[in-house]
Amino acid sequence: TVLALVEGKPACRWRGLQLLFKLAFSAGEDSSVRFDTIRLIINKIYAVPQETMRWQLPHLSDAEALPLAGAEAASSGRTWELSDPDCLPLQRLRGRCVEDIATIMLRSVAVTGAAFKDKVGVPLRLEQLRADMLKGAVCAPKDRVWLYLALCIKRPVLLHALVETFTLCEPEMKEHLINSIEEAIKYIPASEQELLVLVQKASPVTEPLVLKMLTILMTSRANDALAPGFGEAVTRLYKETQNPRLLVPVFDLLDRNSLLDFLPAVLQLETDQVTDAFRLVVRSKSPPLSVTELLTELHHMNSPGENIVPIKSSMQALNIIFGMRDQFDPKVYGIVIQSLVEEPGPLPTLFMRTVIQVVKELPRLSDFVVME
């Protein structure tokens, strides 16, 4: 088999490597050969290399990359070499060769002449292999990303080069990468530090990809909580892009003041997104706002003299919270009604609507509401 040749026959390693990558990026509508080969590479051949190369850290400055990659690997323009071009050490094949060919093929989906921050510095023999592959029957650009995505699961630091490639693609390919990144993110623990770094280094250009990643992480948070740093990182990005959808996956991680500032923007999103945001707060063990405070703030959005958000948005939000009443003590409504009654000035526009809703659906609180 190819695996036996690669491992046990040093003289055949270059040919075995060439065959593996030709199969992993083979043309044709039948994708089974490609994916079977990718599984073989990931499960049986690939081993995470000890070094991190400069082209794998496009999100970092040279000074920031130095502690991660070391002086030689962190230098721009560096190329790793082989002492004997005909002899490919097995360790190099398993790690450096697999990652760099996957990177080169990923970069091939970018626009022609794309200006990457650093060149992938590989030996001439590996560069010739890349050239031969692209000259032959190679798969469509959309199918050149799968090996790299699989590698990201094993080594999440590789995600940063994926993001760089995303910024240099045509809109259609960007959309494909947004839709495809789930195949890696859903298998990476939410506690992985590189995911936080990716958000911390995000920009308006990378925002669509980051938003998709955050949304995927939100759906898997029952098993693995996000670090508090995500709230701060998303807050910074939101201030640049003003896209409230970014706030939804980290709504319970925002600090109190930020949540209050951004609440009007979130309330005007679609029902599903508002529901996701509120669910995170209601279920949080240490939320920035209690349910009592959140309900009070929702009522404050609309008063006889001012509408901070459209009444329709506030009604939707109040209905969403009411639909979650089995997840908190319904007596919260009694506390909210009492506090609103005791506030100076006119009652909020939707106050009586909430009173009627509570009396109708929560009869145990009826006597209290009537007394108030």
GROMACS .gro file of C-alpha atoms in nm:
model
  372
    1THR     CA    1   0.000   0.000   0.000
    2VAL     CA    2   0.097   0.365  -0.029
    3LEU     CA    3   0.121   0.390   0.350
    4ALA     CA    4   0.362   0.095   0.365
    5LEU     CA    5   0.578   0.248   0.092
    6VAL     CA    6   0.592   0.584   0.265
    7GLU     CA    7   0.681   0.437   0.603
    8GLY     CA    8   0.903   0.144   0.508
    9LYS     CA    9   1.070   0.239   0.178
   10PRO     CA   10   1.267   0.567   0.206
   11ALA     CA   11   1.359   0.553  -0.162
   12CYS     CA   12   0.988   0.554  -0.254
   13ARG     CA   13   0.875   0.835  -0.026
   14TRP     CA   14   0.871   1.110  -0.287
   15ARG     CA   15   0.668   0.898  -0.525
   16GLY     CA   16   0.436   0.789  -0.245
   17LEU     CA   17   0.390   1.150  -0.139
   18GLN     CA   18   0.319   1.254  -0.496
   19LEU     CA   19   0.058   0.981  -0.535
   20LEU     CA   20  -0.110   1.069  -0.205
   21PHE     CA   21  -0.154   1.434  -0.292
   22LYS     CA   22  -0.264   1.363  -0.647
   23LEU     CA   23  -0.540   1.144  -0.503
   24ALA     CA   24  -0.627   1.399  -0.232
   25PHE     CA   25  -0.672   1.668  -0.496
   26SER     CA   26  -0.786   1.451  -0.784
   27ALA     CA   27  -1.033   1.582  -1.041
   28GLY     CA   28  -1.371   1.428  -1.113
   29GLU     CA   29  -1.720   1.431  -0.971
   30ASP     CA   30  -1.662   1.121  -0.757
   31SER     CA   31  -1.533   1.268  -0.431
   32SER     CA   32  -1.496   0.935  -0.251
   33VAL     CA   33  -1.132   0.889  -0.359
   34ARG     CA   34  -1.042   1.239  -0.243
   35PHE     CA   35  -1.204   1.202   0.097
   36ASP     CA   36  -1.071   0.849   0.153
   37THR     CA   37  -0.720   0.978   0.083
   38ILE     CA   38  -0.767   1.278   0.312
   39ARG     CA   39  -0.879   1.046   0.591
   40LEU     CA   40  -0.571   0.831   0.533
   41ILE     CA   41  -0.342   1.134   0.550
   42ILE     CA   42  -0.506   1.273   0.864
   43ASN     CA   43  -0.549   0.949   1.056
   44LYS     CA   44  -0.243   0.747   0.954
   45ILE     CA   45   0.025   0.981   0.819
   46TYR     CA   46  -0.001   1.333   0.958
   47ALA     CA   47   0.183   1.421   1.278
   48VAL     CA   48   0.187   1.776   1.413
   49PRO     CA   49   0.537   1.918   1.348
   50GLN     CA   50   0.729   2.071   1.634
   51GLU     CA   51   0.793   2.401   1.456
   52THR     CA   52   0.549   2.670   1.349
   53MET     CA   53   0.652   2.857   1.034
   54ARG     CA   54   0.615   3.228   0.973
   55TRP     CA   55   0.359   3.180   0.694
   56GLN     CA   56   0.134   3.000   0.941
   57LEU     CA   57   0.111   3.310   1.163
   58PRO     CA   58  -0.014   3.588   0.933
   59HIS     CA   59  -0.213   3.741   1.219
   60LEU     CA   60   0.100   3.817   1.420
   61SER     CA   61   0.375   4.074   1.384
   62ASP     CA   62   0.733   3.948   1.365
   63ALA     CA   63   0.781   4.030   1.732
   64GLU     CA   64   0.463   3.844   1.830
   65ALA     CA   65   0.558   3.542   1.617
   66LEU     CA   66   0.904   3.508   1.764
   67PRO     CA   67   0.807   3.324   2.087
   68LEU     CA   68   0.586   3.080   1.893
   69ALA     CA   69   0.806   3.005   1.594
   70GLY     CA   70   1.160   3.075   1.711
   71ALA     CA   71   1.416   3.304   1.548
   72GLU     CA   72   1.466   3.103   1.229
   73ALA     CA   73   1.112   2.986   1.161
   74ALA     CA   74   0.967   3.330   1.246
   75SER     CA   75   1.178   3.517   0.992
   76SER     CA   76   0.997   3.626   0.678
   77GLY     CA   77   1.113   3.461   0.359
   78ARG     CA   78   1.271   3.160   0.529
   79THR     CA   79   1.266   2.831   0.340
   80TRP     CA   80   1.318   2.497   0.506
   81GLU     CA   81   1.560   2.272   0.320
   82LEU     CA   82   1.660   1.907   0.288
   83SER     CA   83   2.022   1.804   0.331
   84ASP     CA   84   1.970   1.551   0.051
   85PRO     CA   85   1.697   1.640  -0.203
   86ASP     CA   86   1.641   1.272  -0.278
   87CYS     CA   87   1.605   1.173   0.087
   88LEU     CA   88   1.285   1.280   0.261
   89PRO     CA   89   1.288   1.204   0.636
   90LEU     CA   90   0.967   1.042   0.751
   91GLN     CA   91   0.916   1.305   1.022
   92ARG     CA   92   0.936   1.583   0.760
   93LEU     CA   93   0.691   1.402   0.535
   94ARG     CA   94   0.439   1.347   0.815
   95GLY     CA   95   0.444   1.705   0.937
   96ARG     CA   96   0.604   1.979   0.732
   97CYS     CA   97   0.527   1.833   0.387
   98VAL     CA   98   0.162   1.759   0.463
   99GLU     CA   99   0.098   2.103   0.610
  100ASP     CA  100   0.282   2.297   0.341
  101ILE     CA  101   0.127   2.121   0.041
  102ALA     CA  102  -0.215   2.166   0.200
  103THR     CA  103  -0.135   2.535   0.253
  104ILE     CA  104  -0.017   2.583  -0.104
  105MET     CA  105  -0.329   2.418  -0.242
  106LEU     CA  106  -0.548   2.629  -0.012
  107ARG     CA  107  -0.377   2.943  -0.138
  108SER     CA  108  -0.449   2.838  -0.496
  109VAL     CA  109  -0.818   2.924  -0.441
  110ALA     CA  110  -0.735   3.293  -0.388
  111VAL     CA  111  -0.747   3.549  -0.666
  112THR     CA  112  -0.464   3.542  -0.918
  113GLY     CA  113  -0.165   3.735  -0.789
  114ALA     CA  114  -0.297   3.746  -0.433
  115ALA     CA  115  -0.048   3.918  -0.202
  116PHE     CA  116  -0.004   3.689   0.098
  117LYS     CA  117   0.190   3.826   0.391
  118ASP     CA  118   0.460   3.559   0.365
  119LYS     CA  119   0.560   3.307   0.102
  120VAL     CA  120   0.537   2.936   0.182
  121GLY     CA  121   0.907   2.853   0.178
  122VAL     CA  122   0.949   2.491   0.068
  123PRO     CA  123   1.233   2.295  -0.094
  124LEU     CA  124   1.252   2.291  -0.473
  125ARG     CA  125   1.141   1.926  -0.484
  126LEU     CA  126   0.817   2.011  -0.303
  127GLU     CA  127   0.763   2.316  -0.524
  128GLN     CA  128   0.797   2.092  -0.830
  129LEU     CA  129   0.538   1.856  -0.683
  130ARG     CA  130   0.297   2.148  -0.645
  131ALA     CA  131   0.356   2.263  -1.002
  132ASP     CA  132   0.299   1.911  -1.139
  133MET     CA  133  -0.026   1.880  -0.947
  134LEU     CA  134  -0.167   2.209  -1.074
  135LYS     CA  135  -0.069   2.126  -1.431
  136GLY     CA  136  -0.247   1.791  -1.420
  137ALA     CA  137  -0.605   1.687  -1.351
  138VAL     CA  138  -0.668   1.872  -1.026
  139CYS     CA  139  -0.999   1.919  -0.847
  140ALA     CA  140  -1.199   2.241  -0.859
  141PRO     CA  141  -1.089   2.521  -0.624
  142LYS     CA  142  -1.383   2.456  -0.389
  143ASP     CA  143  -1.254   2.103  -0.326
  144ARG     CA  144  -0.899   2.212  -0.244
  145VAL     CA  145  -0.992   2.327   0.106
  146TRP     CA  146  -1.092   1.997   0.267
  147LEU     CA  147  -0.747   1.865   0.356
  148TYR     CA  148  -0.655   2.198   0.514
  149LEU     CA  149  -0.977   2.209   0.715
  150ALA     CA  150  -0.908   1.859   0.843
  151LEU     CA  151  -0.559   1.969   0.949
  152CYS     CA  152  -0.710   2.263   1.140
  153ILE     CA  153  -0.890   2.017   1.365
  154LYS     CA  154  -0.559   1.856   1.459
  155ARG     CA  155  -0.373   2.188   1.477
  156PRO     CA  156  -0.603   2.490   1.530
  157VAL     CA  157  -0.322   2.744   1.483
  158LEU     CA  158  -0.362   2.673   1.110
  159LEU     CA  159  -0.697   2.854   1.116
  160HIS     CA  160  -0.518   3.188   1.092
  161ALA     CA  161  -0.378   3.109   0.747
  162LEU     CA  162  -0.727   3.002   0.641
  163VAL     CA  163  -0.856   3.343   0.747
  164GLU     CA  164  -0.579   3.515   0.550
  165THR     CA  165  -0.673   3.318   0.240
  166PHE     CA  166  -1.038   3.413   0.293
  167THR     CA  167  -0.950   3.781   0.271
  168LEU     CA  168  -0.787   3.726  -0.070
  169CYS     CA  169  -1.068   3.532  -0.240
  170GLU     CA  170  -1.346   3.627  -0.477
  171PRO     CA  171  -1.693   3.664  -0.317
  172GLU     CA  172  -1.809   3.321  -0.435
  173MET     CA  173  -1.510   3.147  -0.279
  174LYS     CA  174  -1.548   3.351   0.039
  175GLU     CA  175  -1.903   3.224   0.068
  176HIS     CA  176  -1.780   2.869   0.019
  177LEU     CA  177  -1.523   2.907   0.297
  178ILE     CA  178  -1.787   3.052   0.530
  179ASN     CA  179  -2.012   2.753   0.463
  180SER     CA  180  -1.726   2.502   0.490
  181ILE     CA  181  -1.549   2.619   0.806
  182GLU     CA  182  -1.808   2.439   1.018
  183GLU     CA  183  -1.645   2.110   0.918
  184ALA     CA  184  -1.345   2.214   1.126
  185ILE     CA  185  -1.489   2.437   1.400
  186LYS     CA  186  -1.748   2.187   1.523
  187TYR     CA  187  -1.469   1.943   1.614
  188ILE     CA  188  -1.246   2.199   1.790
  189PRO     CA  189  -1.312   2.253   2.163
  190ALA     CA  190  -1.458   2.596   2.240
  191SER     CA  191  -1.183   2.633   2.502
  192GLU     CA  192  -0.913   2.625   2.231
  193GLN     CA  193  -0.704   2.941   2.271
  194GLU     CA  194  -0.655   2.991   1.896
  195LEU     CA  195  -1.030   3.045   1.852
  196LEU     CA  196  -1.016   3.336   2.094
  197VAL     CA  197  -0.705   3.476   1.924
  198LEU     CA  198  -0.883   3.453   1.589
  199VAL     CA  199  -1.165   3.674   1.723
  200GLN     CA  200  -0.923   3.910   1.895
  201LYS     CA  201  -0.740   3.963   1.565
  202ALA     CA  202  -1.058   3.991   1.357
  203SER     CA  203  -1.127   4.290   1.133
  204PRO     CA  204  -1.424   4.411   0.929
  205VAL     CA  205  -1.283   4.211   0.636
  206THR     CA  206  -1.279   3.883   0.828
  207GLU     CA  207  -1.605   3.951   1.015
  208PRO     CA  208  -1.829   3.719   0.804
  209LEU     CA  209  -1.602   3.421   0.872
  210VAL     CA  210  -1.570   3.509   1.241
  211LEU     CA  211  -1.947   3.545   1.273
  212LYS     CA  212  -1.998   3.196   1.130
  213MET     CA  213  -1.740   3.057   1.371
  214LEU     CA  214  -1.906   3.226   1.671
  215THR     CA  215  -2.245   3.093   1.566
  216ILE     CA  216  -2.108   2.739   1.546
  217LEU     CA  217  -1.947   2.774   1.889
  218MET     CA  218  -2.276   2.899   2.035
  219THR     CA  219  -2.453   2.579   1.934
  220SER     CA  220  -2.188   2.363   2.102
  221ARG     CA  221  -2.154   2.558   2.427
  222ALA     CA  222  -2.357   2.309   2.628
  223ASN     CA  223  -2.045   2.093   2.635
  224ASP     CA  224  -1.768   2.354   2.647
  225ALA     CA  225  -1.800   2.711   2.774
  226LEU     CA  226  -1.644   3.005   2.595
  227ALA     CA  227  -1.376   3.203   2.773
  228PRO     CA  228  -1.482   3.546   2.908
  229GLY     CA  229  -1.232   3.706   2.668
  230PHE     CA  230  -1.471   3.639   2.379
  231GLY     CA  231  -1.704   3.907   2.513
  232GLU     CA  232  -1.435   4.174   2.509
  233ALA     CA  233  -1.305   4.066   2.167
  234VAL     CA  234  -1.651   4.074   2.009
  235THR     CA  235  -1.726   4.412   2.170
  236ARG     CA  236  -1.420   4.558   1.998
  237LEU     CA  237  -1.518   4.410   1.662
  238TYR     CA  238  -1.879   4.525   1.696
  239LYS     CA  239  -1.766   4.882   1.754
  240GLU     CA  240  -1.588   4.864   1.418
  241THR     CA  241  -1.858   4.690   1.215
  242GLN     CA  242  -2.183   4.778   1.397
  243ASN     CA  243  -2.320   4.432   1.313
  244PRO     CA  244  -2.537   4.326   1.609
  245ARG     CA  245  -2.541   3.964   1.492
  246LEU     CA  246  -2.189   3.937   1.630
  247LEU     CA  247  -2.321   4.002   1.980
  248VAL     CA  248  -2.569   3.715   1.990
  249PRO     CA  249  -2.327   3.421   2.044
  250VAL     CA  250  -2.152   3.602   2.332
  251PHE     CA  251  -2.447   3.794   2.478
  252ASP     CA  252  -2.395   3.648   2.825
  253LEU     CA  253  -2.022   3.727   2.811
  254LEU     CA  254  -2.062   4.100   2.754
  255ASP     CA  255  -1.999   4.326   3.050
  256ARG     CA  256  -2.306   4.488   3.202
  257ASN     CA  257  -2.256   4.833   3.049
  258SER     CA  258  -2.188   4.695   2.702
  259LEU     CA  259  -2.496   4.473   2.716
  260LEU     CA  260  -2.714   4.769   2.814
  261ASP     CA  261  -2.561   4.982   2.537
  262PHE     CA  262  -2.606   4.714   2.271
  263LEU     CA  263  -2.946   4.582   2.382
  264PRO     CA  264  -3.151   4.809   2.150
  265ALA     CA  265  -2.957   4.688   1.847
  266VAL     CA  266  -3.000   4.320   1.941
  267LEU     CA  267  -3.373   4.364   2.001
  268GLN     CA  268  -3.422   4.460   1.638
  269LEU     CA  269  -3.274   4.137   1.503
  270GLU     CA  270  -3.480   3.843   1.382
  271THR     CA  271  -3.679   3.641   1.636
  272ASP     CA  272  -3.443   3.341   1.634
  273GLN     CA  273  -3.140   3.559   1.703
  274VAL     CA  274  -3.305   3.748   1.988
  275THR     CA  275  -3.414   3.414   2.133
  276ASP     CA  276  -3.057   3.279   2.117
  277ALA     CA  277  -2.922   3.589   2.291
  278PHE     CA  278  -3.179   3.580   2.572
  279ARG     CA  279  -3.141   3.205   2.618
  280LEU     CA  280  -2.771   3.251   2.691
  281VAL     CA  281  -2.845   3.514   2.955
  282VAL     CA  282  -3.127   3.317   3.119
  283ARG     CA  283  -2.917   3.000   3.139
  284SER     CA  284  -2.594   3.169   3.246
  285LYS     CA  285  -2.463   3.096   3.596
  286SER     CA  286  -2.327   3.451   3.626
  287PRO     CA  287  -2.515   3.669   3.374
  288PRO     CA  288  -2.433   4.038   3.327
  289LEU     CA  289  -2.805   4.109   3.388
  290SER     CA  290  -3.052   3.909   3.594
  291VAL     CA  291  -3.385   3.815   3.436
  292THR     CA  292  -3.548   4.077   3.660
  293GLU     CA  293  -3.314   4.347   3.532
  294LEU     CA  294  -3.353   4.235   3.172
  295LEU     CA  295  -3.733   4.250   3.191
  296THR     CA  296  -3.717   4.594   3.349
  297GLU     CA  297  -3.484   4.721   3.075
  298LEU     CA  298  -3.714   4.582   2.805
  299HIS     CA  299  -4.003   4.783   2.949
  300HIS     CA  300  -3.789   5.096   2.956
  301MET     CA  301  -3.742   5.076   2.578
  302ASN     CA  302  -4.082   5.234   2.523
  303SER     CA  303  -4.250   5.513   2.720
  304PRO     CA  304  -4.527   5.760   2.628
  305GLY     CA  305  -4.263   6.018   2.537
  306GLU     CA  306  -3.993   5.803   2.372
  307ASN     CA  307  -3.944   5.482   2.174
  308ILE     CA  308  -3.582   5.367   2.189
  309VAL     CA  309  -3.677   5.073   1.965
  310PRO     CA  310  -3.998   5.005   1.774
  311ILE     CA  311  -4.277   4.879   2.000
  312LYS     CA  312  -4.301   4.570   1.781
  313SER     CA  313  -3.942   4.479   1.873
  314SER     CA  314  -4.009   4.521   2.244
  315MET     CA  315  -4.326   4.312   2.225
  316GLN     CA  316  -4.133   4.038   2.050
  317ALA     CA  317  -3.861   4.047   2.315
  318LEU     CA  318  -4.111   4.034   2.602
  319ASN     CA  319  -4.288   3.740   2.440
  320ILE     CA  320  -3.957   3.556   2.405
  321ILE     CA  321  -3.874   3.601   2.775
  322PHE     CA  322  -4.227   3.501   2.874
  323GLY     CA  323  -4.187   3.185   2.669
  324MET     CA  324  -3.880   3.099   2.880
  325ARG     CA  325  -4.063   3.140   3.215
  326ASP     CA  326  -4.016   2.770   3.295
  327GLN     CA  327  -3.641   2.841   3.319
  328PHE     CA  328  -3.667   3.097   3.600
  329ASP     CA  329  -3.892   3.174   3.898
  330PRO     CA  330  -4.215   3.334   3.765
  331LYS     CA  331  -4.222   3.550   4.078
  332VAL     CA  332  -3.973   3.763   3.886
  333TYR     CA  333  -4.273   3.918   3.711
  334GLY     CA  334  -4.417   4.030   4.044
  335ILE     CA  335  -4.087   4.199   4.132
  336VAL     CA  336  -4.070   4.371   3.792
  337ILE     CA  337  -4.429   4.495   3.808
  338GLN     CA  338  -4.375   4.631   4.159
  339SER     CA  339  -4.053   4.811   4.064
  340LEU     CA  340  -4.211   4.968   3.754
  341VAL     CA  341  -4.508   5.090   3.960
  342GLU     CA  342  -4.276   5.250   4.215
  343GLU     CA  343  -4.070   5.435   3.955
  344PRO     CA  344  -4.144   5.809   3.920
  345GLY     CA  345  -4.308   5.934   3.602
  346PRO     CA  346  -4.547   5.766   3.358
  347LEU     CA  347  -4.561   5.387   3.333
  348PRO     CA  348  -4.389   5.220   3.036
  349THR     CA  349  -4.602   5.179   2.725
  350LEU     CA  350  -4.612   4.800   2.750
  351PHE     CA  351  -4.667   4.784   3.126
  352MET     CA  352  -5.039   4.701   3.111
  353ARG     CA  353  -4.977   4.450   2.835
  354THR     CA  354  -4.741   4.261   3.066
  355VAL     CA  355  -4.987   4.285   3.356
  356ILE     CA  356  -5.263   4.131   3.145
  357GLN     CA  357  -5.028   3.860   3.019
  358VAL     CA  358  -4.921   3.771   3.374
  359VAL     CA  359  -5.278   3.766   3.512
  360LYS     CA  360  -5.392   3.547   3.225
  361GLU     CA  361  -5.102   3.300   3.216
  362LEU     CA  362  -4.978   3.309   3.577
  363PRO     CA  363  -5.294   3.305   3.793
  364ARG     CA  364  -5.092   3.250   4.112
  365LEU     CA  365  -4.963   3.608   4.076
  366SER     CA  366  -5.307   3.759   4.010
  367ASP     CA  367  -5.376   3.866   4.368
  368PHE     CA  368  -5.036   4.030   4.395
  369VAL     CA  369  -5.081   4.217   4.066
  370VAL     CA  370  -5.428   4.341   4.164
  371MET     CA  371  -5.296   4.464   4.498
  372GLU     CA  372  -5.014   4.653   4.327
   0.00000   0.00000   0.00000
